[in-house]
Amino acid sequence: MKMTTEEAFVKTLQMHGIDTAFGIIGSAFMPISDLFPKAGITFWDCAHEYTAGMMADGFARASGKMAIAIAQNGPGIANLVTPVKTAYWNHTPMLLITPQAANKTMGQGGFQEVEQMRMFSDCVAYQEEVRDPSRMAEVLNRVITKARRLSAPCQINIPRDYWTQVIDITLPQIVEFERPAGGADAIAQAADLLSNAKFPVILNGAGVVIGGAIPASQALAEKLDAPVCCGYQHNDAFPGSHPLFAGPLGYNGSRAAMELIAKADVVLALGTRLNPFSTLPGYGIDYWPTDAKIIQVDMNPDRIGLTKPVTVGIAGDAKQVAEQILAQLADTAGDAGRKERVDLIAQTKSAWAQSLTSMDHEEDDEGTDWNQRARADKPDAMSPRQAWRAIQASLPKEAIISSDIGNVCAIGNAYPTFENGRKYLAPGLFGPCGYSLPAILGAKIGRPDTPVVGFAGDGAFGISMNEMTACGRDEWPAITMVIFRNYQWGAEKRNTTLWYNDNFVGTELDYNVSYAGIAKACGVNGVVATTMQGLTDALAKAVKDQANGETTFIEVILNQEMGEPFRRDAMTTPVEVAGISADDMRPQKVG
């Protein structure tokens, strides 16, 4: 069949049902963007490529559907590096389309030229460049298939002089693959270990959400009466109201989850690569059970046993593996110590819930007093924990939320729970600032009938606030965004109080900036909340207004208390040896 290269490209997108793209328009891909409207593909023209990539991540994680991230070659594509690497560690399928400078001028240092394949080589799970116009559809089909199969971003690189050429091709066939179900021997070993366990614990990761394995995990937990923890930033991997749900591990997570997994003799790590941040000590508890038998289930065999020693490794789909283990459990599985275990789970959860409810303020490390000073400086201002409790009072149960990197957002890690998966979007282990606003915009585009609320500190929000100029346009759906104002880069400031004697370098933000004012200037609602009740009411109204098509940015004024540092394991107190003096600074030679 004869067609143009851009027609072949768009027809392949249609074959796969990919109907959503995020980016900034550029001449290097106009031959395909020109066809988007008649093809049924919506192009969301964002304010910046960085945030466009984050939107594609939020869209996919909330909806389960793949989206396109695309931009002009060179500088536009370079702005997608951070969001694409973020999507990689979030296990998000994404089609990265990188139009390239023309083949005939590559290597001459031409306009907007850069080696885009090398730029993304460590950011994607698979990449391929189109080598001939006739292979346009073949390569695109393979890249899309790889992105789905590997649940990760994959890149197609296209020299821009390959567009508008007539080719004679047959559109490629889509070959579907079943997810691996795990090895029979490994599953039998896992079932045997769990059948004989005295204190089994299940640890759910992102694979449980991505693979639709929550019901299978729940059935397994109920058979064993095993507490269920979840990995860092995966609070939606088990129903929050379930009596066996213990909460998230990792930084500022659930103390109940930490105390319970510490007692485990067998841990089923389901759909998780056991990333290091999910197993770091918290609340002074080094909780990882080093003497327990560990069963690790992951789609990628390269990640099994990578961070923790394992007894049984199973390379397979979380849902299929959980169902097979359940079918092979002994009739007596979970009976050993069942009543005592169930009682302990309830007691531990209750104690933690009471403790969390009564937490108003952050503690200072011995020898420091920043949080004490922060409370004294603004005695009438809300603390971060008071703000999070106020939020919980009016946050809809069915909402999708996004959280950013930063100290105030991190303090909130233990608070939100969910009844279903694909509800909690967070930056993940690449840890980029500026994630929350674009991710929640992408989530709303993917799930337009679901209320969405984003959360960000004022430092992180400043990185992505340019999307305030985009999201008020008529075609964009309404969202609600909460911005915590403590006028500081809190995570780094906490490091400075602990290891650098309050020598604050680059940690202070501008008190004269009004995000609520900027929101109004952008044509959307801007609200300031200064009390717990005021925040609860403002959020309830904003969510109601969202249903009526109105976007609201809520600016929450806080004191400057700071929670636990992110990386106690990576920081040390510096010592002075040679000494540094400004007197040693020499004038720099110019010319």
PDB file of C-alpha atoms in Angstrom, residues 51-313:
ATOM      1  CA  THR A  51       6.191  19.349  32.477  1.00  0.00           C
ATOM      2  CA  ALA A  52       4.812  17.776  29.302  1.00  0.00           C
ATOM      3  CA  GLY A  53       6.775  14.622  30.086  1.00  0.00           C
ATOM      4  CA  MET A  54       5.479  14.631  33.667  1.00  0.00           C
ATOM      5  CA  MET A  55       1.923  14.938  32.320  1.00  0.00           C
ATOM      6  CA  ALA A  56       2.466  11.879  30.134  1.00  0.00           C
ATOM      7  CA  ASP A  57       3.636  10.002  33.241  1.00  0.00           C
ATOM      8  CA  GLY A  58       0.609  11.089  35.299  1.00  0.00           C
ATOM      9  CA  PHE A  59      -1.768  10.267  32.452  1.00  0.00           C
ATOM     10  CA  ALA A  60      -0.427   6.730  32.071  1.00  0.00           C
ATOM     11  CA  ARG A  61      -0.248   5.976  35.790  1.00  0.00           C
ATOM     12  CA  ALA A  62      -3.818   7.175  36.409  1.00  0.00           C
ATOM     13  CA  SER A  63      -5.462   5.686  33.315  1.00  0.00           C
ATOM     14  CA  GLY A  64      -3.307   2.658  32.496  1.00  0.00           C
ATOM     15  CA  LYS A  65      -3.021   3.934  28.898  1.00  0.00           C
ATOM     16  CA  MET A  66       0.177   4.956  27.130  1.00  0.00           C
ATOM     17  CA  ALA A  67       0.706   8.535  25.980  1.00  0.00           C
ATOM     18  CA  ILE A  68       3.212  10.282  23.736  1.00  0.00           C
ATOM     19  CA  ALA A  69       5.872  12.737  24.882  1.00  0.00           C
ATOM     20  CA  ILE A  70       7.149  14.780  21.957  1.00  0.00           C
ATOM     21  CA  ALA A  71       8.960  18.032  21.215  1.00  0.00           C
ATOM     22  CA  GLN A  72      11.126  19.888  18.739  1.00  0.00           C
ATOM     23  CA  ASN A  73      14.490  18.266  18.109  1.00  0.00           C
ATOM     24  CA  GLY A  74      17.509  19.500  20.087  1.00  0.00           C
ATOM     25  CA  PRO A  75      16.626  21.851  22.980  1.00  0.00           C
ATOM     26  CA  GLY A  76      12.993  20.763  23.154  1.00  0.00           C
ATOM     27  CA  ILE A  77      13.923  17.103  23.326  1.00  0.00           C
ATOM     28  CA  ALA A  78      16.669  17.853  25.878  1.00  0.00           C
ATOM     29  CA  ASN A  79      14.002  19.170  28.270  1.00  0.00           C
ATOM     30  CA  LEU A  80      12.387  15.712  28.303  1.00  0.00           C
ATOM     31  CA  VAL A  81      15.372  13.937  29.870  1.00  0.00           C
ATOM     32  CA  THR A  82      14.269  14.398  33.495  1.00  0.00           C
ATOM     33  CA  PRO A  83      10.616  13.370  33.049  1.00  0.00           C
ATOM     34  CA  VAL A  84      11.548  10.368  30.920  1.00  0.00           C
ATOM     35  CA  LYS A  85      14.015   9.106  33.537  1.00  0.00           C
ATOM     36  CA  THR A  86      11.312   9.737  36.148  1.00  0.00           C
ATOM     37  CA  ALA A  87       8.912   7.578  34.140  1.00  0.00           C
ATOM     38  CA  TYR A  88      11.594   4.890  33.868  1.00  0.00           C
ATOM     39  CA  TRP A  89      11.829   4.475  37.644  1.00  0.00           C
ATOM     40  CA  ASN A  90       8.052   4.810  37.952  1.00  0.00           C
ATOM     41  CA  HIS A  91       7.717   1.817  35.561  1.00  0.00           C
ATOM     42  CA  THR A  92       5.505   3.934  33.299  1.00  0.00           C
ATOM     43  CA  PRO A  93       4.957   2.867  29.679  1.00  0.00           C
ATOM     44  CA  MET A  94       5.531   5.945  27.523  1.00  0.00           C
ATOM     45  CA  LEU A  95       6.176   6.544  23.833  1.00  0.00           C
ATOM     46  CA  LEU A  96       9.018   9.028  23.494  1.00  0.00           C
ATOM     47  CA  ILE A  97       9.086  10.473  19.983  1.00  0.00           C
ATOM     48  CA  THR A  98      12.288  12.376  19.280  1.00  0.00           C
ATOM     49  CA  PRO A  99      12.412  14.001  15.848  1.00  0.00           C
ATOM     50  CA  GLN A 100      16.060  14.421  14.899  1.00  0.00           C
ATOM     51  CA  ALA A 101      17.977  16.939  12.850  1.00  0.00           C
ATOM     52  CA  ALA A 102      18.138  15.978   9.191  1.00  0.00           C
ATOM     53  CA  ASN A 103      20.415  13.117   8.235  1.00  0.00           C
ATOM     54  CA  LYS A 104      22.065  15.143   5.472  1.00  0.00           C
ATOM     55  CA  THR A 105      23.280  17.792   7.941  1.00  0.00           C
ATOM     56  CA  MET A 106      24.033  15.675  11.026  1.00  0.00           C
ATOM     57  CA  GLY A 107      27.616  16.099  12.175  1.00  0.00           C
ATOM     58  CA  GLN A 108      27.959  19.610  10.770  1.00  0.00           C
ATOM     59  CA  GLY A 109      26.925  21.330  14.009  1.00  0.00           C
ATOM     60  CA  GLY A 110      23.728  22.595  12.454  1.00  0.00           C
ATOM     61  CA  PHE A 111      20.703  24.268  13.966  1.00  0.00           C
ATOM     62  CA  GLN A 112      19.303  22.413  17.007  1.00  0.00           C
ATOM     63  CA  GLU A 113      21.568  19.426  16.481  1.00  0.00           C
ATOM     64  CA  VAL A 114      22.467  17.031  19.298  1.00  0.00           C
ATOM     65  CA  GLU A 115      22.992  13.265  19.657  1.00  0.00           C
ATOM     66  CA  GLN A 116      19.531  12.350  20.959  1.00  0.00           C
ATOM     67  CA  MET A 117      20.069   8.601  21.156  1.00  0.00           C
ATOM     68  CA  ARG A 118      23.037   8.989  23.499  1.00  0.00           C
ATOM     69  CA  MET A 119      21.108  11.581  25.488  1.00  0.00           C
ATOM     70  CA  PHE A 120      18.397   9.054  26.405  1.00  0.00           C
ATOM     71  CA  SER A 121      20.423   5.841  26.466  1.00  0.00           C
ATOM     72  CA  ASP A 122      20.211   5.597  30.283  1.00  0.00           C
ATOM     73  CA  CYS A 123      16.652   6.950  30.489  1.00  0.00           C
ATOM     74  CA  VAL A 124      14.635   4.488  28.426  1.00  0.00           C
ATOM     75  CA  ALA A 125      14.195   0.721  28.416  1.00  0.00           C
ATOM     76  CA  TYR A 126      14.559   0.499  24.626  1.00  0.00           C
ATOM     77  CA  GLN A 127      15.454   2.908  21.836  1.00  0.00           C
ATOM     78  CA  GLU A 128      15.687   2.672  18.085  1.00  0.00           C
ATOM     79  CA  GLU A 129      16.364   5.092  15.253  1.00  0.00           C
ATOM     80  CA  VAL A 130      14.563   4.872  11.932  1.00  0.00           C
ATOM     81  CA  ARG A 131      17.239   3.915   9.380  1.00  0.00           C
ATOM     82  CA  ASP A 132      15.172   4.256   6.221  1.00  0.00           C
ATOM     83  CA  PRO A 133      11.807   5.893   5.472  1.00  0.00           C
ATOM     84  CA  SER A 134      10.328   2.542   4.444  1.00  0.00           C
ATOM     85  CA  ARG A 135      10.860   1.234   7.995  1.00  0.00           C
ATOM     86  CA  MET A 136       8.879   3.983   9.723  1.00  0.00           C
ATOM     87  CA  ALA A 137       5.890   1.834  10.757  1.00  0.00           C
ATOM     88  CA  GLU A 138       7.971  -1.255  11.544  1.00  0.00           C
ATOM     89  CA  VAL A 139      10.233   0.574  13.987  1.00  0.00           C
ATOM     90  CA  LEU A 140       7.385   2.490  15.629  1.00  0.00           C
ATOM     91  CA  ASN A 141       5.391  -0.711  16.127  1.00  0.00           C
ATOM     92  CA  ARG A 142       8.363  -2.373  17.819  1.00  0.00           C
ATOM     93  CA  VAL A 143       9.054   0.595  20.109  1.00  0.00           C
ATOM     94  CA  ILE A 144       5.411   0.739  21.255  1.00  0.00           C
ATOM     95  CA  THR A 145       5.370  -3.019  21.873  1.00  0.00           C
ATOM     96  CA  LYS A 146       8.573  -2.773  23.913  1.00  0.00           C
ATOM     97  CA  ALA A 147       7.146   0.069  26.026  1.00  0.00           C
ATOM     98  CA  ARG A 148       4.086  -2.008  26.895  1.00  0.00           C
ATOM     99  CA  ARG A 149       6.014  -5.217  27.512  1.00  0.00           C
ATOM    100  CA  LEU A 150       8.700  -3.568  29.644  1.00  0.00           C
ATOM    101  CA  SER A 151       6.305  -1.089  31.318  1.00  0.00           C
ATOM    102  CA  ALA A 152       8.745   1.738  30.692  1.00  0.00           C
ATOM    103  CA  PRO A 153       9.437   4.649  28.349  1.00  0.00           C
ATOM    104  CA  CYS A 154      10.842   3.663  24.954  1.00  0.00           C
ATOM    105  CA  GLN A 155      12.228   5.982  22.278  1.00  0.00           C
ATOM    106  CA  ILE A 156      11.877   6.263  18.521  1.00  0.00           C
ATOM    107  CA  ASN A 157      14.327   8.709  16.909  1.00  0.00           C
ATOM    108  CA  ILE A 158      13.380  10.030  13.453  1.00  0.00           C
ATOM    109  CA  PRO A 159      15.508  12.190  11.171  1.00  0.00           C
ATOM    110  CA  ARG A 160      13.266  15.052  10.159  1.00  0.00           C
ATOM    111  CA  ASP A 161      14.082  14.660   6.460  1.00  0.00           C
ATOM    112  CA  TYR A 162      12.347  11.257   6.492  1.00  0.00           C
ATOM    113  CA  TRP A 163       8.914  12.908   6.651  1.00  0.00           C
ATOM    114  CA  THR A 164       6.799  13.700   3.563  1.00  0.00           C
ATOM    115  CA  GLN A 165       8.201  10.788   1.592  1.00  0.00           C
ATOM    116  CA  VAL A 166       5.972   8.316  -0.261  1.00  0.00           C
ATOM    117  CA  ILE A 167       6.621   4.676   0.614  1.00  0.00           C
ATOM    118  CA  ASP A 168       5.099   1.342  -0.352  1.00  0.00           C
ATOM    119  CA  ILE A 169       4.600  -0.790   2.775  1.00  0.00           C
ATOM    120  CA  THR A 170       2.327  -3.201   4.598  1.00  0.00           C
ATOM    121  CA  LEU A 171       1.448  -2.020   8.086  1.00  0.00           C
ATOM    122  CA  PRO A 172       3.042  -4.281  10.721  1.00  0.00           C
ATOM    123  CA  GLN A 173       1.234  -6.855  12.792  1.00  0.00           C
ATOM    124  CA  ILE A 174       0.779  -6.321  16.529  1.00  0.00           C
ATOM    125  CA  VAL A 175       2.076  -9.381  18.384  1.00  0.00           C
ATOM    126  CA  GLU A 176       0.727  -9.662  21.924  1.00  0.00           C
ATOM    127  CA  PHE A 177       2.738 -11.429  24.632  1.00  0.00           C
ATOM    128  CA  GLU A 178       1.418 -13.040  27.802  1.00  0.00           C
ATOM    129  CA  ARG A 179       3.072 -11.832  30.973  1.00  0.00           C
ATOM    130  CA  PRO A 180       5.410 -14.432  32.471  1.00  0.00           C
ATOM    131  CA  ALA A 181       3.707 -16.472  35.174  1.00  0.00           C
ATOM    132  CA  GLY A 182       6.831 -17.449  37.130  1.00  0.00           C
ATOM    133  CA  GLY A 183       8.613 -20.759  37.427  1.00  0.00           C
ATOM    134  CA  ALA A 184       6.668 -23.752  38.769  1.00  0.00           C
ATOM    135  CA  ASP A 185       9.423 -24.838  41.188  1.00  0.00           C
ATOM    136  CA  ALA A 186       9.890 -21.320  42.577  1.00  0.00           C
ATOM    137  CA  ILE A 187       6.148 -20.900  43.141  1.00  0.00           C
ATOM    138  CA  ALA A 188       5.982 -24.263  44.915  1.00  0.00           C
ATOM    139  CA  GLN A 189       8.885 -23.227  47.166  1.00  0.00           C
ATOM    140  CA  ALA A 190       7.176 -19.916  47.944  1.00  0.00           C
ATOM    141  CA  ALA A 191       3.892 -21.647  48.785  1.00  0.00           C
ATOM    142  CA  ASP A 192       5.731 -24.061  51.090  1.00  0.00           C
ATOM    143  CA  LEU A 193       7.527 -21.247  52.925  1.00  0.00           C
ATOM    144  CA  LEU A 194       4.313 -19.294  53.425  1.00  0.00           C
ATOM    145  CA  SER A 195       2.369 -22.408  54.453  1.00  0.00           C
ATOM    146  CA  ASN A 196       4.810 -22.986  57.291  1.00  0.00           C
ATOM    147  CA  ALA A 197       5.366 -19.376  58.294  1.00  0.00           C
ATOM    148  CA  LYS A 198       4.572 -18.273  61.831  1.00  0.00           C
ATOM    149  CA  PHE A 199       4.521 -14.563  61.011  1.00  0.00           C
ATOM    150  CA  PRO A 200       4.137 -14.038  57.235  1.00  0.00           C
ATOM    151  CA  VAL A 201       4.139 -10.474  55.912  1.00  0.00           C
ATOM    152  CA  ILE A 202       3.272  -9.290  52.390  1.00  0.00           C
ATOM    153  CA  LEU A 203       5.037  -6.261  50.915  1.00  0.00           C
ATOM    154  CA  ASN A 204       3.262  -4.833  47.858  1.00  0.00           C
ATOM    155  CA  GLY A 205       5.061  -2.707  45.280  1.00  0.00           C
ATOM    156  CA  ALA A 206       4.198  -0.854  42.087  1.00  0.00           C
ATOM    157  CA  GLY A 207       3.861  -4.147  40.195  1.00  0.00           C
ATOM    158  CA  VAL A 208       0.745  -4.952  42.222  1.00  0.00           C
ATOM    159  CA  VAL A 209      -0.891  -1.744  40.991  1.00  0.00           C
ATOM    160  CA  ILE A 210       0.360  -1.985  37.399  1.00  0.00           C
ATOM    161  CA  GLY A 211      -0.541  -5.666  37.110  1.00  0.00           C
ATOM    162  CA  GLY A 212      -4.015  -5.387  38.660  1.00  0.00           C
ATOM    163  CA  ALA A 213      -2.928  -7.723  41.448  1.00  0.00           C
ATOM    164  CA  ILE A 214      -4.588  -6.033  44.429  1.00  0.00           C
ATOM    165  CA  PRO A 215      -7.502  -8.534  44.642  1.00  0.00           C
ATOM    166  CA  ALA A 216      -5.067 -11.482  44.379  1.00  0.00           C
ATOM    167  CA  SER A 217      -2.861  -9.971  47.063  1.00  0.00           C
ATOM    168  CA  GLN A 218      -5.893  -9.405  49.275  1.00  0.00           C
ATOM    169  CA  ALA A 219      -7.070 -13.004  48.912  1.00  0.00           C
ATOM    170  CA  LEU A 220      -3.602 -14.263  49.810  1.00  0.00           C
ATOM    171  CA  ALA A 221      -3.369 -11.947  52.821  1.00  0.00           C
ATOM    172  CA  GLU A 222      -6.774 -13.041  54.085  1.00  0.00           C
ATOM    173  CA  LYS A 223      -5.904 -16.722  53.774  1.00  0.00           C
ATOM    174  CA  LEU A 224      -2.729 -16.172  55.805  1.00  0.00           C
ATOM    175  CA  ASP A 225      -4.007 -13.332  58.011  1.00  0.00           C
ATOM    176  CA  ALA A 226      -0.760 -11.642  57.058  1.00  0.00           C
ATOM    177  CA  PRO A 227      -0.238  -7.904  57.492  1.00  0.00           C
ATOM    178  CA  VAL A 228       0.283  -6.067  54.199  1.00  0.00           C
ATOM    179  CA  CYS A 229       2.812  -3.272  53.881  1.00  0.00           C
ATOM    180  CA  CYS A 230       3.478  -1.262  50.749  1.00  0.00           C
ATOM    181  CA  GLY A 231       6.616   0.241  49.281  1.00  0.00           C
ATOM    182  CA  TYR A 232       7.568   3.904  49.504  1.00  0.00           C
ATOM    183  CA  GLN A 233       5.104   6.107  47.548  1.00  0.00           C
ATOM    184  CA  HIS A 234       2.857   3.136  46.731  1.00  0.00           C
ATOM    185  CA  ASN A 235       0.129   3.732  49.329  1.00  0.00           C
ATOM    186  CA  ASP A 236      -2.492   2.689  46.748  1.00  0.00           C
ATOM    187  CA  ALA A 237      -1.172  -0.876  46.455  1.00  0.00           C
ATOM    188  CA  PHE A 238      -3.717  -2.254  48.985  1.00  0.00           C
ATOM    189  CA  PRO A 239      -7.141  -1.104  50.257  1.00  0.00           C
ATOM    190  CA  GLY A 240      -6.514   1.360  53.076  1.00  0.00           C
ATOM    191  CA  SER A 241      -9.639   0.347  55.020  1.00  0.00           C
ATOM    192  CA  HIS A 242      -8.685  -3.338  55.133  1.00  0.00           C
ATOM    193  CA  PRO A 243      -7.864  -4.561  58.660  1.00  0.00           C
ATOM    194  CA  LEU A 244      -4.678  -6.251  57.386  1.00  0.00           C
ATOM    195  CA  PHE A 245      -3.275  -3.101  55.740  1.00  0.00           C
ATOM    196  CA  ALA A 246      -0.345  -1.804  57.776  1.00  0.00           C
ATOM    197  CA  GLY A 247       0.700   1.132  55.579  1.00  0.00           C
ATOM    198  CA  PRO A 248       3.820   2.261  53.737  1.00  0.00           C
ATOM    199  CA  LEU A 249       7.415   1.477  54.600  1.00  0.00           C
ATOM    200  CA  GLY A 250      10.267   3.884  54.054  1.00  0.00           C
ATOM    201  CA  TYR A 251      10.734   7.572  54.698  1.00  0.00           C
ATOM    202  CA  ASN A 252       8.033   9.054  56.982  1.00  0.00           C
ATOM    203  CA  GLY A 253       5.916   5.976  56.427  1.00  0.00           C
ATOM    204  CA  SER A 254       3.842   3.901  58.831  1.00  0.00           C
ATOM    205  CA  ARG A 255       5.459   2.934  62.118  1.00  0.00           C
ATOM    206  CA  ALA A 256       2.915   0.124  62.339  1.00  0.00           C
ATOM    207  CA  ALA A 257       4.159  -1.330  59.053  1.00  0.00           C
ATOM    208  CA  MET A 258       7.752  -1.104  60.248  1.00  0.00           C
ATOM    209  CA  GLU A 259       7.052  -2.772  63.586  1.00  0.00           C
ATOM    210  CA  LEU A 260       5.089  -5.597  61.965  1.00  0.00           C
ATOM    211  CA  ILE A 261       7.505  -6.432  59.164  1.00  0.00           C
ATOM    212  CA  ALA A 262      10.316  -6.489  61.718  1.00  0.00           C
ATOM    213  CA  LYS A 263       8.606  -9.561  63.246  1.00  0.00           C
ATOM    214  CA  ALA A 264       8.327 -11.469  59.965  1.00  0.00           C
ATOM    215  CA  ASP A 265       9.823 -14.894  59.486  1.00  0.00           C
ATOM    216  CA  VAL A 266       8.702 -14.953  55.817  1.00  0.00           C
ATOM    217  CA  VAL A 267       8.197 -11.882  53.593  1.00  0.00           C
ATOM    218  CA  LEU A 268       6.455 -12.075  50.227  1.00  0.00           C
ATOM    219  CA  ALA A 269       7.770  -9.034  48.327  1.00  0.00           C
ATOM    220  CA  LEU A 270       5.164  -8.883  45.570  1.00  0.00           C
ATOM    221  CA  GLY A 271       5.720  -6.807  42.445  1.00  0.00           C
ATOM    222  CA  THR A 272       8.628  -4.848  43.880  1.00  0.00           C
ATOM    223  CA  ARG A 273      12.296  -4.403  43.156  1.00  0.00           C
ATOM    224  CA  LEU A 274      12.836  -3.677  46.876  1.00  0.00           C
ATOM    225  CA  ASN A 275      14.311  -0.280  46.155  1.00  0.00           C
ATOM    226  CA  PRO A 276      16.671   0.932  48.887  1.00  0.00           C
ATOM    227  CA  PHE A 277      14.536   3.941  49.842  1.00  0.00           C
ATOM    228  CA  SER A 278      11.646   1.645  50.785  1.00  0.00           C
ATOM    229  CA  THR A 279      13.720  -0.216  53.353  1.00  0.00           C
ATOM    230  CA  LEU A 280      15.705   2.560  55.057  1.00  0.00           C
ATOM    231  CA  PRO A 281      15.223   2.865  58.846  1.00  0.00           C
ATOM    232  CA  GLY A 282      12.421   5.126  60.031  1.00  0.00           C
ATOM    233  CA  TYR A 283      11.385   6.511  63.427  1.00  0.00           C
ATOM    234  CA  GLY A 284      14.645   5.120  64.740  1.00  0.00           C
ATOM    235  CA  ILE A 285      13.619   1.571  63.750  1.00  0.00           C
ATOM    236  CA  ASP A 286      15.956  -0.529  61.598  1.00  0.00           C
ATOM    237  CA  TYR A 287      13.023  -2.735  60.701  1.00  0.00           C
ATOM    238  CA  TRP A 288      14.133  -4.864  57.746  1.00  0.00           C
ATOM    239  CA  PRO A 289      13.957  -8.505  58.973  1.00  0.00           C
ATOM    240  CA  THR A 290      17.444  -9.769  58.118  1.00  0.00           C
ATOM    241  CA  ASP A 291      16.721 -13.284  59.427  1.00  0.00           C
ATOM    242  CA  ALA A 292      13.452 -13.708  57.519  1.00  0.00           C
ATOM    243  CA  LYS A 293      13.029 -15.802  54.398  1.00  0.00           C
ATOM    244  CA  ILE A 294      12.430 -13.379  51.498  1.00  0.00           C
ATOM    245  CA  ILE A 295      10.350 -14.291  48.439  1.00  0.00           C
ATOM    246  CA  GLN A 296      10.785 -11.617  45.775  1.00  0.00           C
ATOM    247  CA  VAL A 297       8.455 -11.376  42.776  1.00  0.00           C
ATOM    248  CA  ASP A 298       9.366  -9.009  39.947  1.00  0.00           C
ATOM    249  CA  MET A 299       8.784  -8.924  36.197  1.00  0.00           C
ATOM    250  CA  ASN A 300      12.439  -8.079  35.645  1.00  0.00           C
ATOM    251  CA  PRO A 301      14.728 -10.910  36.792  1.00  0.00           C
ATOM    252  CA  ASP A 302      17.716  -8.527  36.819  1.00  0.00           C
ATOM    253  CA  ARG A 303      16.200  -6.755  39.828  1.00  0.00           C
ATOM    254  CA  ILE A 304      15.612  -9.849  41.936  1.00  0.00           C
ATOM    255  CA  GLY A 305      18.152 -10.052  44.735  1.00  0.00           C
ATOM    256  CA  LEU A 306      19.726  -6.773  43.643  1.00  0.00           C
ATOM    257  CA  THR A 307      19.223  -4.880  46.912  1.00  0.00           C
ATOM    258  CA  LYS A 308      18.350  -7.590  49.470  1.00  0.00           C
ATOM    259  CA  PRO A 309      19.302 -11.275  49.769  1.00  0.00           C
ATOM    260  CA  VAL A 310      16.393 -13.467  48.704  1.00  0.00           C
ATOM    261  CA  THR A 311      15.469 -17.062  49.489  1.00  0.00           C
ATOM    262  CA  VAL A 312      13.210 -17.526  46.463  1.00  0.00           C
ATOM    263  CA  GLY A 313      13.154 -15.337  43.367  1.00  0.00           C
TER     264      GLY A 313
END
